[in-house]
Short mmCIF file of C-alpha atoms in Angstrom, two decimals:
data_model
loop_
_atom_site.label_atom_id
_atom_site.label_comp_id
_atom_site.label_asym_id
_atom_site.label_seq_id
_atom_site.Cartn_x
_atom_site.Cartn_y
_atom_site.Cartn_z
CA MET A 1 196.74 96.57 119.23
CA ILE A 2 200.14 96.04 118.11
CA ILE A 3 201.09 98.30 115.53
CA LYS A 4 203.91 96.54 113.53
CA ASN A 5 203.26 98.68 109.76
CA ALA A 6 203.11 102.02 109.54
CA GLU A 7 203.85 104.19 105.77
CA PHE A 8 202.93 107.09 105.22
CA TYR A 9 200.22 106.20 101.67
CA LYS A 10 198.59 109.28 100.31
CA SER A 11 198.13 112.61 100.57
CA ILE A 12 194.63 114.69 99.44
CA LYS A 13 193.04 118.04 99.25
CA ASN A 14 189.26 117.88 97.02
CA LYS A 15 186.76 115.94 97.87
CA LYS A 16 186.57 114.54 94.72
CA ASP A 17 190.36 112.49 95.46
CA TYR A 18 188.65 110.80 98.54
CA PHE A 19 189.99 106.68 97.14
CA ASN A 20 189.32 104.24 99.87
CA GLU A 21 186.14 102.07 99.58
CA GLU A 22 187.33 98.95 101.26
CA LEU A 23 189.74 99.58 104.74
CA PRO A 24 188.00 100.70 108.02
CA GLU A 25 189.83 104.90 109.00
CA ILE A 26 190.53 106.61 112.04
CA ALA A 27 190.58 110.15 111.86
CA VAL A 28 192.27 112.56 113.66
CA VAL A 29 191.00 115.93 114.05
CA GLY A 30 191.90 119.35 116.52
CA LYS A 31 193.29 122.51 116.68
CA SER A 32 196.23 123.67 114.94
CA ASN A 33 199.75 122.26 116.92
CA VAL A 34 197.85 120.42 119.31
CA GLY A 35 199.81 117.30 118.65
CA LYS A 36 198.49 115.14 116.03
CA SER A 37 201.89 114.25 114.00
CA SER A 38 203.36 113.56 117.38
CA LEU A 39 201.24 111.97 118.48
CA ILE A 40 200.38 109.69 115.31
CA ASN A 41 204.70 109.16 115.56
CA MET A 42 204.41 108.43 118.63
CA LEU A 43 201.93 105.08 118.63
CA THR A 44 203.75 103.81 114.99
CA ARG A 45 207.20 104.17 117.15
CA ASN A 46 208.37 106.17 113.97
CA SER A 47 209.43 109.78 114.93
CA LYS A 48 209.32 110.73 110.84
CA LEU A 49 206.48 109.62 110.32
CA ALA A 50 204.28 112.74 110.39
CA ARG A 51 205.37 115.96 109.88
CA VAL A 52 206.15 118.23 112.45
CA SER A 53 207.01 121.28 113.46
CA LYS A 54 206.10 123.57 116.54
CA GLN A 55 204.70 126.27 114.36
CA PRO A 56 200.54 126.18 113.65
CA GLY A 57 199.14 125.07 110.58
CA LYS A 58 201.59 123.15 108.88
CA THR A 59 199.84 120.06 107.76
CA ARG A 60 197.82 121.46 104.82
CA LEU A 61 196.54 118.62 103.06
CA ILE A 62 194.56 115.02 105.02
CA ASN A 63 197.23 112.40 105.16
CA TYR A 64 196.83 109.39 104.75
CA PHE A 65 198.64 106.88 106.95
CA LEU A 66 198.03 102.73 106.02
CA ILE A 67 198.86 101.20 109.35
CA ASN A 68 199.39 97.27 109.42
CA LYS A 69 198.30 97.24 105.72
CA SER A 70 194.85 96.54 107.74
CA PHE A 71 193.52 101.02 108.22
CA TYR A 72 194.02 104.09 107.58
CA LEU A 73 194.99 106.44 110.80
CA VAL A 74 193.81 109.66 108.78
CA ASP A 75 195.40 113.36 109.93
CA LEU A 76 193.26 116.14 109.18
CA PRO A 77 194.50 120.02 108.69
CA GLY A 78 193.77 121.66 112.35
CA TYR A 79 191.26 123.93 113.15
CA GLY A 80 191.78 127.45 115.09
CA PHE A 81 195.04 129.36 115.34
CA ALA A 82 197.21 129.70 112.97
CA ARG A 83 199.29 131.81 110.89
CA VAL A 84 197.58 131.72 107.00
CA SER A 85 195.21 133.59 105.46
CA LYS A 86 191.95 133.07 106.33
CA ALA A 87 191.92 131.79 102.11
CA GLU A 88 193.35 129.46 103.34
CA LYS A 89 191.60 127.84 106.51
CA ASP A 90 188.73 128.20 104.60
CA SER A 91 190.40 125.27 101.93
CA TRP A 92 191.13 123.88 105.64
CA ASP A 93 187.07 123.31 106.99
CA GLU A 94 186.57 122.71 102.87
CA MET A 95 188.38 119.60 102.88
CA MET A 96 187.82 118.86 106.62
CA THR A 97 183.55 119.20 105.13
CA GLY A 98 184.86 117.41 102.13
CA TYR A 99 186.03 114.60 103.89
CA PHE A 100 183.47 114.07 106.10
CA GLU A 101 181.55 113.91 103.80
CA SER A 102 183.24 111.30 101.64
CA VAL A 103 184.14 108.92 103.85
CA LYS A 104 182.51 105.17 104.24
CA ASN A 105 183.67 103.80 106.64
CA LEU A 106 184.95 105.51 109.65
CA LYS A 107 185.18 103.96 112.71
CA LEU A 108 186.22 106.50 114.70
CA VAL A 109 186.96 110.17 115.54
CA ILE A 110 189.59 110.89 117.68
CA ILE A 111 189.01 115.10 118.69
CA LEU A 112 192.39 116.78 120.80
CA MET A 113 193.19 118.83 122.69
CA ASP A 114 195.15 120.63 125.56
CA ILE A 115 195.22 118.34 128.75
CA ARG A 116 196.55 122.22 130.31
CA HIS A 117 193.49 124.43 128.80
CA LYS A 118 189.92 124.18 128.18
CA PRO A 119 187.74 123.57 125.37
CA THR A 120 188.75 126.03 122.53
CA ALA A 121 185.64 127.50 120.47
CA ASP A 122 186.66 125.25 117.64
CA ASP A 123 186.80 122.53 119.73
CA VAL A 124 183.43 122.80 120.37
CA ASN A 125 182.44 123.16 117.33
CA MET A 126 184.32 119.95 116.47
CA LEU A 127 182.34 118.26 119.33
CA ARG A 128 178.75 119.35 118.35
CA TYR A 129 180.33 118.16 114.24
CA VAL A 130 180.42 115.16 115.30
CA GLU A 131 177.42 114.72 117.21
CA TYR A 132 175.27 115.66 115.30
CA TYR A 133 176.34 113.50 112.06
CA ALA A 134 176.26 110.69 114.57
CA MET A 135 179.73 110.30 114.22
CA PRO A 136 182.03 108.06 117.17
CA TYR A 137 184.51 109.63 118.84
CA MET A 138 186.42 109.65 122.12
CA ILE A 139 189.23 112.89 123.63
CA CYS A 140 192.52 112.61 123.52
CA ALA A 141 194.11 115.58 126.37
CA THR A 142 197.78 115.93 125.04
CA LYS A 143 200.01 116.54 126.80
CA ALA A 144 199.95 114.57 129.90
CA ASP A 145 203.85 115.38 130.44
CA LYS A 146 203.26 118.90 131.21
CA ILE A 147 201.81 118.41 134.21
CA ALA A 148 202.50 115.88 136.95
CA LYS A 149 201.51 112.54 137.03
CA SER A 150 199.00 113.40 139.97
CA LYS A 151 197.33 115.73 138.37
CA ARG A 152 196.21 114.20 135.04
CA PRO A 153 193.27 111.98 136.62
CA THR A 154 191.79 115.65 138.10
CA GLU A 155 192.92 117.79 134.94
CA LEU A 156 191.13 115.33 132.52
CA LYS A 157 187.64 114.97 134.43
CA ARG A 158 188.08 118.21 133.98
CA LEU A 159 188.00 118.66 131.02
CA ARG A 160 185.82 116.18 130.14
CA ARG A 161 183.08 118.60 132.00
CA ASP A 162 183.87 121.21 130.16
CA CYS A 163 183.39 119.43 126.79
CA PRO A 164 179.40 120.31 126.21
CA THR A 165 178.22 116.50 125.13
CA SER A 166 175.64 114.89 124.55
CA PHE A 167 176.49 111.48 124.58
CA SER A 168 178.35 108.98 126.41
CA TYR A 169 183.04 109.37 125.17
CA LYS A 170 185.93 108.24 126.10
CA SER A 171 189.17 109.60 126.45
CA VAL A 172 192.55 109.09 127.57
CA ALA A 173 195.44 111.16 128.87
CA ILE A 174 197.95 111.29 126.73
CA SER A 175 201.75 112.29 125.19
CA ASN A 176 205.04 112.16 123.71
CA ASP A 177 206.71 109.65 126.12
CA GLY A 178 204.04 106.95 125.98
CA THR A 179 201.67 107.88 128.42
CA GLY A 180 198.20 106.56 127.64
CA LYS A 181 199.01 104.97 124.48
CA GLU A 182 198.37 100.97 125.28
CA GLN A 183 194.93 102.80 126.37
CA LEU A 184 194.38 104.51 123.77
CA LEU A 185 195.55 100.72 120.96
CA GLU A 186 192.63 99.58 122.88
CA ILE A 187 190.43 101.91 122.19
CA MET A 188 190.85 101.95 119.13
CA GLU A 189 191.03 97.94 118.05
CA GLU A 190 187.87 98.41 120.15
CA TYR A 191 186.79 99.96 117.42
CA LEU A 192 187.72 99.06 114.40
CA GLU A 193 186.86 95.38 114.91
CA GLU A 194 182.74 96.95 115.99
CA ASN A 195 180.93 95.72 113.27
CA PRO A 196 178.77 98.16 110.66
CA GLU A 197 175.44 98.40 110.69
#
């Protein structure tokens, strides 16, 4: 896949605001500050498309980006640690649940995890959630540029071993320097082209 056009389309917060009935969607999820916005910017070659911050918890809405006029890349609020109130975190959980209950054309959930660390309890819960609801998913191991290139395959395998999953899935090590970009785009294209059941 080659991304030729990418634009911010819409933000939603409540289940009642869900709007898409036609185009396929790929959702991006992960703990706060794992690199969701950076991933979107890297894939689209637009460093200003999704807001990036060093402070966890900046994505507080569900943000839709229209890609190639043909599908939505959906940036969901980060889970786990963030310097916000419990009420705000509960609101994020409600948003994510509302999204997954409403989405009609979800083709893939990209779960981001830091390649340098073991999956957190929140990561494990997200894996169990998507598996329970039989959502197609893959794991993107972010921040691969923070470790030696020679260690990336080993750390990716270790991350897979540490994930208590029941289903087979694809995984790729990725970073802002472009590592893994082409592989990820190929996987996304593969899921987008699959016929609905």
